[in-house]
């Protein structure tokens, strides 16, 4: 999406536009009343574009005080974290907000509420108002979902609160709505969006705007969370039914409007307009010097540092590397067709493995060099890289191979926050929740077929036949781990399923150091390595040494982290807020 995303005042003061001059001639832009702005469709659209810019998610995403990506809070990647150490303090997941700040959730909600209020009071045609308002409502739902999955129920502010005065301050002391009420409001906003936006925008310049299917897909994600054990410990089937209905609606709307699985698991990231996989995306561009530049940062930050100007983030752990199935869809060690060994870990894996993981010696076209190979081994105790990978691996998903070293920092690759594959996976999970296991099989097989997994004589693509409900849930979470690796979903999946203790506690994540042997290696290996058989090199020339990445502590996630505590600073600021029961208060986040 190539929207400018600029504040009205900045835009108008920089450019002489007919629309700006027509409406705001001789008007102080610093105190322009909404009534003037919101009778002009162009200015209203510019304000909406600002809301898009402030609320569309960045690649992978982060959590509260953690400076690293969310991938480092699971077995996917590695980062030191107070959350995983079990030493999180009550004020340290602080996006609840204690002041008017454009960067926190409530600051963004205020901007959205002001937009909704002013559009409603403007003089644009009702059809236009509905279309504009419904897009803003989507982002209000987005912000409240971010809050509810962190804390449980929160105060629902649905109109702009007065900013000054004793009375205004008293009116701003709002109690927490229940978790059920918060979810209901999110769904209400998304239903309004679904009713008023098109199924597909006609103009290429509108690519990336919220569609009916996009809003329905997000609703499906929201209700899937509401049905998951974090919010549904009693396994209430009515919640699974609501999730199923929402995800089936999303599937139907999207397929009716031409969305579906992209033919290529890796190349789907580099098709922008009319990409069938892109259900909800954050648009970027490659501009390097003008005011509309919007570079995604992920490409430059994730690729090896010597192929960009930053690099080295989101490095896969050995646990993530080993998780990928074999080519027949069976887990390593379970396949009877393909033998797995740690020494030849890359052999006969699910095709998504090489499209996600960059490992020592793999051919990875970078900087326009189709024959480029990545080498991460050590020789004589020294890395052959300019800067060694901490885990021994890199993430190659969504890294554009044609971008040169100097241009990596200007990558404009769009980020797909919701892919069509997620819609299928959410549908499969919610179908499992209501015991429609055949439908779950259908969606998982479609995803594995696109990936290139072998179908097998039973046509199940490596899936176990006749799974129970519990087994199917496990299979879906496993498939999500593989399909959505490094897309910011693994931590949230483990959290909503309350599986972090079972998966991580007491463990230390693992990396690999690959050493070149000191004997038996050809003298010209360093200069001829690109021409050496990789199997020969790993069998005869390399040794693998496993190391602990978590050196300071074993992972010790605490049960109270499934609903973080309301920051004490927020409670001190608003006496009507009640702390969660899991943090010593009386508010039950499960109600």
PDB file of N, CA and C in Angstrom, residues 339-418:
ATOM      1  N   UNK A 339      15.112 -40.785   7.086  1.00  0.00           N
ATOM      2  CA  UNK A 339      15.860 -40.843   8.331  1.00  0.00           C
ATOM      3  C   UNK A 339      16.365 -39.459   8.693  1.00  0.00           C
ATOM      4  N   UNK A 340      16.250 -39.120   9.957  1.00  0.00           N
ATOM      5  CA  UNK A 340      16.751 -37.828  10.424  1.00  0.00           C
ATOM      6  C   UNK A 340      17.984 -38.031  11.296  1.00  0.00           C
ATOM      7  N   UNK A 341      19.005 -37.176  11.077  1.00  0.00           N
ATOM      8  CA  UNK A 341      20.140 -37.097  11.995  1.00  0.00           C
ATOM      9  C   UNK A 341      20.452 -35.628  12.246  1.00  0.00           C
ATOM     10  N   UNK A 342      20.934 -35.321  13.444  1.00  0.00           N
ATOM     11  CA  UNK A 342      21.316 -33.942  13.746  1.00  0.00           C
ATOM     12  C   UNK A 342      22.445 -33.464  12.833  1.00  0.00           C
ATOM     13  N   UNK A 343      23.360 -34.362  12.471  1.00  0.00           N
ATOM     14  CA  UNK A 343      24.507 -33.953  11.655  1.00  0.00           C
ATOM     15  C   UNK A 343      24.068 -33.478  10.275  1.00  0.00           C
ATOM     16  N   UNK A 344      23.043 -34.142   9.716  1.00  0.00           N
ATOM     17  CA  UNK A 344      22.517 -33.763   8.397  1.00  0.00           C
ATOM     18  C   UNK A 344      21.090 -33.245   8.563  1.00  0.00           C
ATOM     19  N   UNK A 345      20.949 -32.291   9.453  1.00  0.00           N
ATOM     20  CA  UNK A 345      19.629 -31.795   9.859  1.00  0.00           C
ATOM     21  C   UNK A 345      18.808 -31.225   8.716  1.00  0.00           C
ATOM     22  N   UNK A 346      19.459 -30.794   7.664  1.00  0.00           N
ATOM     23  CA  UNK A 346      18.791 -30.091   6.556  1.00  0.00           C
ATOM     24  C   UNK A 346      18.226 -31.041   5.509  1.00  0.00           C
ATOM     25  N   UNK A 347      18.511 -32.336   5.625  1.00  0.00           N
ATOM     26  CA  UNK A 347      18.159 -33.293   4.576  1.00  0.00           C
ATOM     27  C   UNK A 347      16.683 -33.683   4.615  1.00  0.00           C
ATOM     28  N   UNK A 348      16.043 -33.658   3.455  1.00  0.00           N
ATOM     29  CA  UNK A 348      14.691 -34.197   3.273  1.00  0.00           C
ATOM     30  C   UNK A 348      13.669 -33.598   4.228  1.00  0.00           C
ATOM     31  N   UNK A 349      13.728 -32.294   4.399  1.00  0.00           N
ATOM     32  CA  UNK A 349      12.790 -31.612   5.292  1.00  0.00           C
ATOM     33  C   UNK A 349      11.611 -31.049   4.503  1.00  0.00           C
ATOM     34  N   UNK A 350      10.546 -30.767   5.197  1.00  0.00           N
ATOM     35  CA  UNK A 350       9.419 -30.004   4.657  1.00  0.00           C
ATOM     36  C   UNK A 350       9.983 -28.830   3.865  1.00  0.00           C
ATOM     37  N   UNK A 351       9.511 -28.603   2.623  1.00  0.00           N
ATOM     38  CA  UNK A 351      10.083 -27.517   1.805  1.00  0.00           C
ATOM     39  C   UNK A 351      10.049 -26.149   2.473  1.00  0.00           C
ATOM     40  N   UNK A 352       9.170 -25.951   3.453  1.00  0.00           N
ATOM     41  CA  UNK A 352       9.138 -24.672   4.165  1.00  0.00           C
ATOM     42  C   UNK A 352      10.403 -24.456   4.988  1.00  0.00           C
ATOM     43  N   UNK A 353      11.132 -25.540   5.273  1.00  0.00           N
ATOM     44  CA  UNK A 353      12.359 -25.429   6.062  1.00  0.00           C
ATOM     45  C   UNK A 353      13.359 -24.503   5.365  1.00  0.00           C
ATOM     46  N   UNK A 354      13.715 -24.812   4.131  1.00  0.00           N
ATOM     47  CA  UNK A 354      14.725 -24.009   3.434  1.00  0.00           C
ATOM     48  C   UNK A 354      14.192 -22.647   3.017  1.00  0.00           C
ATOM     49  N   UNK A 355      12.888 -22.467   3.028  1.00  0.00           N
ATOM     50  CA  UNK A 355      12.328 -21.170   2.694  1.00  0.00           C
ATOM     51  C   UNK A 355      12.155 -20.284   3.933  1.00  0.00           C
ATOM     52  N   UNK A 356      12.469 -20.870   5.103  1.00  0.00           N
ATOM     53  CA  UNK A 356      12.363 -20.137   6.364  1.00  0.00           C
ATOM     54  C   UNK A 356      13.710 -20.015   7.059  1.00  0.00           C
ATOM     55  N   UNK A 357      14.513 -21.079   7.015  1.00  0.00           N
ATOM     56  CA  UNK A 357      15.765 -21.160   7.772  1.00  0.00           C
ATOM     57  C   UNK A 357      16.958 -21.058   6.831  1.00  0.00           C
ATOM     58  N   UNK A 358      17.882 -20.164   7.123  1.00  0.00           N
ATOM     59  CA  UNK A 358      19.166 -20.101   6.427  1.00  0.00           C
ATOM     60  C   UNK A 358      20.213 -20.722   7.328  1.00  0.00           C
ATOM     61  N   UNK A 359      20.924 -21.710   6.814  1.00  0.00           N
ATOM     62  CA  UNK A 359      21.894 -22.454   7.616  1.00  0.00           C
ATOM     63  C   UNK A 359      23.249 -22.508   6.901  1.00  0.00           C
ATOM     64  N   UNK A 360      24.232 -22.953   7.603  1.00  0.00           N
ATOM     65  CA  UNK A 360      25.587 -23.009   7.087  1.00  0.00           C
ATOM     66  C   UNK A 360      25.665 -23.787   5.768  1.00  0.00           C
ATOM     67  N   UNK A 361      26.084 -23.105   4.703  1.00  0.00           N
ATOM     68  CA  UNK A 361      26.280 -23.743   3.407  1.00  0.00           C
ATOM     69  C   UNK A 361      25.097 -23.723   2.486  1.00  0.00           C
ATOM     70  N   UNK A 362      23.955 -23.214   2.940  1.00  0.00           N
ATOM     71  CA  UNK A 362      22.772 -23.219   2.087  1.00  0.00           C
ATOM     72  C   UNK A 362      22.906 -22.171   0.983  1.00  0.00           C
ATOM     73  N   UNK A 363      22.372 -22.522  -0.177  1.00  0.00           N
ATOM     74  CA  UNK A 363      22.297 -21.546  -1.265  1.00  0.00           C
ATOM     75  C   UNK A 363      21.161 -20.582  -0.972  1.00  0.00           C
ATOM     76  N   UNK A 364      21.488 -19.308  -0.794  1.00  0.00           N
ATOM     77  CA  UNK A 364      20.497 -18.280  -0.461  1.00  0.00           C
ATOM     78  C   UNK A 364      20.765 -17.070  -1.355  1.00  0.00           C
ATOM     79  N   UNK A 365      20.067 -16.971  -2.467  1.00  0.00           N
ATOM     80  CA  UNK A 365      20.302 -15.825  -3.346  1.00  0.00           C
ATOM     81  C   UNK A 365      20.076 -14.514  -2.604  1.00  0.00           C
ATOM     82  N   UNK A 366      21.130 -13.733  -2.492  1.00  0.00           N
ATOM     83  CA  UNK A 366      21.057 -12.433  -1.831  1.00  0.00           C
ATOM     84  C   UNK A 366      21.776 -11.403  -2.687  1.00  0.00           C
ATOM     85  N   UNK A 367      21.318 -10.166  -2.586  1.00  0.00           N
ATOM     86  CA  UNK A 367      21.954  -9.055  -3.290  1.00  0.00           C
ATOM     87  C   UNK A 367      22.022  -9.298  -4.795  1.00  0.00           C
ATOM     88  N   UNK A 368      21.026 -10.043  -5.308  1.00  0.00           N
ATOM     89  CA  UNK A 368      20.982 -10.304  -6.739  1.00  0.00           C
ATOM     90  C   UNK A 368      21.911 -11.402  -7.199  1.00  0.00           C
ATOM     91  N   UNK A 369      22.617 -12.067  -6.287  1.00  0.00           N
ATOM     92  CA  UNK A 369      23.556 -13.134  -6.624  1.00  0.00           C
ATOM     93  C   UNK A 369      22.852 -14.474  -6.447  1.00  0.00           C
ATOM     94  N   UNK A 370      22.461 -15.111  -7.555  1.00  0.00           N
ATOM     95  CA  UNK A 370      21.683 -16.345  -7.477  1.00  0.00           C
ATOM     96  C   UNK A 370      22.495 -17.514  -6.939  1.00  0.00           C
ATOM     97  N   UNK A 371      23.827 -17.411  -6.975  1.00  0.00           N
ATOM     98  CA  UNK A 371      24.658 -18.499  -6.490  1.00  0.00           C
ATOM     99  C   UNK A 371      25.204 -18.289  -5.091  1.00  0.00           C
ATOM    100  N   UNK A 372      24.697 -17.272  -4.383  1.00  0.00           N
ATOM    101  CA  UNK A 372      25.262 -16.933  -3.067  1.00  0.00           C
ATOM    102  C   UNK A 372      24.995 -18.034  -2.055  1.00  0.00           C
ATOM    103  N   UNK A 373      26.028 -18.374  -1.270  1.00  0.00           N
ATOM    104  CA  UNK A 373      25.871 -19.339  -0.180  1.00  0.00           C
ATOM    105  C   UNK A 373      26.246 -18.681   1.145  1.00  0.00           C
ATOM    106  N   UNK A 374      25.490 -19.027   2.163  1.00  0.00           N
ATOM    107  CA  UNK A 374      25.736 -18.497   3.501  1.00  0.00           C
ATOM    108  C   UNK A 374      26.630 -19.479   4.249  1.00  0.00           C
ATOM    109  N   UNK A 375      27.721 -18.958   4.822  1.00  0.00           N
ATOM    110  CA  UNK A 375      28.621 -19.795   5.618  1.00  0.00           C
ATOM    111  C   UNK A 375      28.690 -19.235   7.026  1.00  0.00           C
ATOM    112  N   UNK A 376      28.411 -20.087   8.005  1.00  0.00           N
ATOM    113  CA  UNK A 376      28.385 -19.638   9.407  1.00  0.00           C
ATOM    114  C   UNK A 376      29.318 -20.455  10.293  1.00  0.00           C
ATOM    115  N   UNK A 377      30.223 -21.226   9.702  1.00  0.00           N
ATOM    116  CA  UNK A 377      31.064 -22.113  10.509  1.00  0.00           C
ATOM    117  C   UNK A 377      32.256 -21.369  11.114  1.00  0.00           C
ATOM    118  N   UNK A 378      32.927 -22.056  12.030  1.00  0.00           N
ATOM    119  CA  UNK A 378      34.138 -21.551  12.668  1.00  0.00           C
ATOM    120  C   UNK A 378      35.337 -22.351  12.156  1.00  0.00           C
ATOM    121  N   UNK A 379      36.430 -21.682  11.915  1.00  0.00           N
ATOM    122  CA  UNK A 379      37.681 -22.323  11.513  1.00  0.00           C
ATOM    123  C   UNK A 379      38.786 -21.833  12.444  1.00  0.00           C
ATOM    124  N   UNK A 380      39.459 -22.781  13.106  1.00  0.00           N
ATOM    125  CA  UNK A 380      40.506 -22.391  14.043  1.00  0.00           C
ATOM    126  C   UNK A 380      39.988 -21.564  15.194  1.00  0.00           C
ATOM    127  N   UNK A 381      38.714 -21.797  15.576  1.00  0.00           N
ATOM    128  CA  UNK A 381      38.123 -21.066  16.694  1.00  0.00           C
ATOM    129  C   UNK A 381      37.608 -19.686  16.344  1.00  0.00           C
ATOM    130  N   UNK A 382      37.658 -19.317  15.068  1.00  0.00           N
ATOM    131  CA  UNK A 382      37.190 -17.994  14.641  1.00  0.00           C
ATOM    132  C   UNK A 382      36.092 -18.139  13.601  1.00  0.00           C
ATOM    133  N   UNK A 383      35.094 -17.298  13.699  1.00  0.00           N
ATOM    134  CA  UNK A 383      34.003 -17.336  12.735  1.00  0.00           C
ATOM    135  C   UNK A 383      34.470 -16.875  11.361  1.00  0.00           C
ATOM    136  N   UNK A 384      33.920 -17.501  10.324  1.00  0.00           N
ATOM    137  CA  UNK A 384      34.223 -17.052   8.964  1.00  0.00           C
ATOM    138  C   UNK A 384      33.309 -15.904   8.550  1.00  0.00           C
ATOM    139  N   UNK A 385      32.319 -15.597   9.408  1.00  0.00           N
ATOM    140  CA  UNK A 385      31.457 -14.450   9.154  1.00  0.00           C
ATOM    141  C   UNK A 385      32.116 -13.175   9.686  1.00  0.00           C
ATOM    142  N   UNK A 386      31.711 -12.049   9.133  1.00  0.00           N
ATOM    143  CA  UNK A 386      32.177 -10.780   9.697  1.00  0.00           C
ATOM    144  C   UNK A 386      31.655 -10.613  11.116  1.00  0.00           C
ATOM    145  N   UNK A 387      30.432 -11.080  11.344  1.00  0.00           N
ATOM    146  CA  UNK A 387      29.842 -11.098  12.674  1.00  0.00           C
ATOM    147  C   UNK A 387      29.065 -12.394  12.796  1.00  0.00           C
ATOM    148  N   UNK A 388      29.423 -13.199  13.768  1.00  0.00           N
ATOM    149  CA  UNK A 388      28.865 -14.542  13.853  1.00  0.00           C
ATOM    150  C   UNK A 388      27.395 -14.534  14.241  1.00  0.00           C
ATOM    151  N   UNK A 389      26.641 -15.475  13.667  1.00  0.00           N
ATOM    152  CA  UNK A 389      25.284 -15.732  14.128  1.00  0.00           C
ATOM    153  C   UNK A 389      25.361 -16.345  15.516  1.00  0.00           C
ATOM    154  N   UNK A 390      24.552 -15.837  16.425  1.00  0.00           N
ATOM    155  CA  UNK A 390      24.564 -16.341  17.797  1.00  0.00           C
ATOM    156  C   UNK A 390      24.028 -17.763  17.888  1.00  0.00           C
ATOM    157  N   UNK A 391      23.052 -18.078  17.043  1.00  0.00           N
ATOM    158  CA  UNK A 391      22.426 -19.402  17.095  1.00  0.00           C
ATOM    159  C   UNK A 391      22.977 -20.347  16.035  1.00  0.00           C
ATOM    160  N   UNK A 392      23.699 -19.812  15.055  1.00  0.00           N
ATOM    161  CA  UNK A 392      24.178 -20.607  13.938  1.00  0.00           C
ATOM    162  C   UNK A 392      23.278 -20.538  12.730  1.00  0.00           C
ATOM    163  N   UNK A 393      22.147 -19.826  12.841  1.00  0.00           N
ATOM    164  CA  UNK A 393      21.160 -19.783  11.779  1.00  0.00           C
ATOM    165  C   UNK A 393      20.647 -18.355  11.570  1.00  0.00           C
ATOM    166  N   UNK A 394      19.974 -18.152  10.425  1.00  0.00           N
ATOM    167  CA  UNK A 394      19.292 -16.892  10.129  1.00  0.00           C
ATOM    168  C   UNK A 394      17.882 -17.197   9.626  1.00  0.00           C
ATOM    169  N   UNK A 395      17.022 -16.219   9.718  1.00  0.00           N
ATOM    170  CA  UNK A 395      15.679 -16.315   9.135  1.00  0.00           C
ATOM    171  C   UNK A 395      15.715 -15.741   7.731  1.00  0.00           C
ATOM    172  N   UNK A 396      15.173 -16.488   6.787  1.00  0.00           N
ATOM    173  CA  UNK A 396      15.160 -15.996   5.404  1.00  0.00           C
ATOM    174  C   UNK A 396      13.749 -15.676   4.896  1.00  0.00           C
ATOM    175  N   UNK A 397      12.749 -15.932   5.720  1.00  0.00           N
ATOM    176  CA  UNK A 397      11.373 -15.634   5.306  1.00  0.00           C
ATOM    177  C   UNK A 397      11.208 -14.139   5.057  1.00  0.00           C
ATOM    178  N   UNK A 398      10.604 -13.797   3.937  1.00  0.00           N
ATOM    179  CA  UNK A 398      10.269 -12.416   3.562  1.00  0.00           C
ATOM    180  C   UNK A 398      11.496 -11.523   3.372  1.00  0.00           C
ATOM    181  N   UNK A 399      12.677 -12.125   3.190  1.00  0.00           N
ATOM    182  CA  UNK A 399      13.874 -11.355   2.864  1.00  0.00           C
ATOM    183  C   UNK A 399      13.990 -11.327   1.348  1.00  0.00           C
ATOM    184  N   UNK A 400      13.956 -10.151   0.769  1.00  0.00           N
ATOM    185  CA  UNK A 400      13.942 -10.003  -0.685  1.00  0.00           C
ATOM    186  C   UNK A 400      15.334 -10.270  -1.258  1.00  0.00           C
ATOM    187  N   UNK A 401      15.513 -11.339  -2.026  1.00  0.00           N
ATOM    188  CA  UNK A 401      16.851 -11.689  -2.511  1.00  0.00           C
ATOM    189  C   UNK A 401      17.406 -10.716  -3.546  1.00  0.00           C
ATOM    190  N   UNK A 402      16.534  -9.920  -4.167  1.00  0.00           N
ATOM    191  CA  UNK A 402      17.005  -9.009  -5.213  1.00  0.00           C
ATOM    192  C   UNK A 402      17.463  -7.659  -4.678  1.00  0.00           C
ATOM    193  N   UNK A 403      17.232  -7.401  -3.377  1.00  0.00           N
ATOM    194  CA  UNK A 403      17.628  -6.122  -2.786  1.00  0.00           C
ATOM    195  C   UNK A 403      19.124  -6.130  -2.517  1.00  0.00           C
ATOM    196  N   UNK A 404      19.821  -5.091  -2.927  1.00  0.00           N
ATOM    197  CA  UNK A 404      21.265  -5.017  -2.760  1.00  0.00           C
ATOM    198  C   UNK A 404      21.625  -4.625  -1.335  1.00  0.00           C
ATOM    199  N   UNK A 405      22.921  -4.762  -0.991  1.00  0.00           N
ATOM    200  CA  UNK A 405      23.388  -4.434   0.354  1.00  0.00           C
ATOM    201  C   UNK A 405      23.010  -3.007   0.728  1.00  0.00           C
ATOM    202  N   UNK A 406      23.292  -2.067  -0.164  1.00  0.00           N
ATOM    203  CA  UNK A 406      23.044  -0.668   0.156  1.00  0.00           C
ATOM    204  C   UNK A 406      21.581  -0.313   0.251  1.00  0.00           C
ATOM    205  N   UNK A 407      20.723  -1.116  -0.405  1.00  0.00           N
ATOM    206  CA  UNK A 407      19.296  -0.790  -0.439  1.00  0.00           C
ATOM    207  C   UNK A 407      18.468  -1.582   0.567  1.00  0.00           C
ATOM    208  N   UNK A 408      19.088  -2.499   1.315  1.00  0.00           N
ATOM    209  CA  UNK A 408      18.331  -3.324   2.256  1.00  0.00           C
ATOM    210  C   UNK A 408      17.600  -2.470   3.279  1.00  0.00           C
ATOM    211  N   UNK A 409      18.223  -1.356   3.686  1.00  0.00           N
ATOM    212  CA  UNK A 409      17.595  -0.492   4.688  1.00  0.00           C
ATOM    213  C   UNK A 409      16.365   0.231   4.142  1.00  0.00           C
ATOM    214  N   UNK A 410      16.173   0.202   2.831  1.00  0.00           N
ATOM    215  CA  UNK A 410      15.022   0.874   2.217  1.00  0.00           C
ATOM    216  C   UNK A 410      13.969  -0.117   1.718  1.00  0.00           C
ATOM    217  N   UNK A 411      14.020  -1.333   2.228  1.00  0.00           N
ATOM    218  CA  UNK A 411      13.096  -2.356   1.752  1.00  0.00           C
ATOM    219  C   UNK A 411      11.654  -1.885   1.871  1.00  0.00           C
ATOM    220  N   UNK A 412      10.894  -2.138   0.833  1.00  0.00           N
ATOM    221  CA  UNK A 412       9.485  -1.767   0.830  1.00  0.00           C
ATOM    222  C   UNK A 412       8.554  -2.957   0.803  1.00  0.00           C
ATOM    223  N   UNK A 413       9.054  -4.137   1.182  1.00  0.00           N
ATOM    224  CA  UNK A 413       8.219  -5.333   1.180  1.00  0.00           C
ATOM    225  C   UNK A 413       7.058  -5.180   2.152  1.00  0.00           C
ATOM    226  N   UNK A 414       5.848  -5.374   1.664  1.00  0.00           N
ATOM    227  CA  UNK A 414       4.673  -5.290   2.529  1.00  0.00           C
ATOM    228  C   UNK A 414       4.684  -6.433   3.539  1.00  0.00           C
ATOM    229  N   UNK A 415       4.113  -6.178   4.711  1.00  0.00           N
ATOM    230  CA  UNK A 415       4.045  -7.187   5.761  1.00  0.00           C
ATOM    231  C   UNK A 415       2.623  -7.706   5.863  1.00  0.00           C
ATOM    232  N   UNK A 416       2.439  -9.004   5.715  1.00  0.00           N
ATOM    233  CA  UNK A 416       1.107  -9.604   5.819  1.00  0.00           C
ATOM    234  C   UNK A 416       0.847  -9.995   7.271  1.00  0.00           C
ATOM    235  N   UNK A 417       0.056  -9.211   7.956  1.00  0.00           N
ATOM    236  CA  UNK A 417      -0.284  -9.515   9.346  1.00  0.00           C
ATOM    237  C   UNK A 417      -1.275 -10.668   9.424  1.00  0.00           C
ATOM    238  N   UNK A 418      -2.240 -10.694   8.515  1.00  0.00           N
ATOM    239  CA  UNK A 418      -3.138 -11.846   8.407  1.00  0.00           C
ATOM    240  C   UNK A 418      -3.041 -12.369   6.981  1.00  0.00           C
TER     241      UNK A 418
END
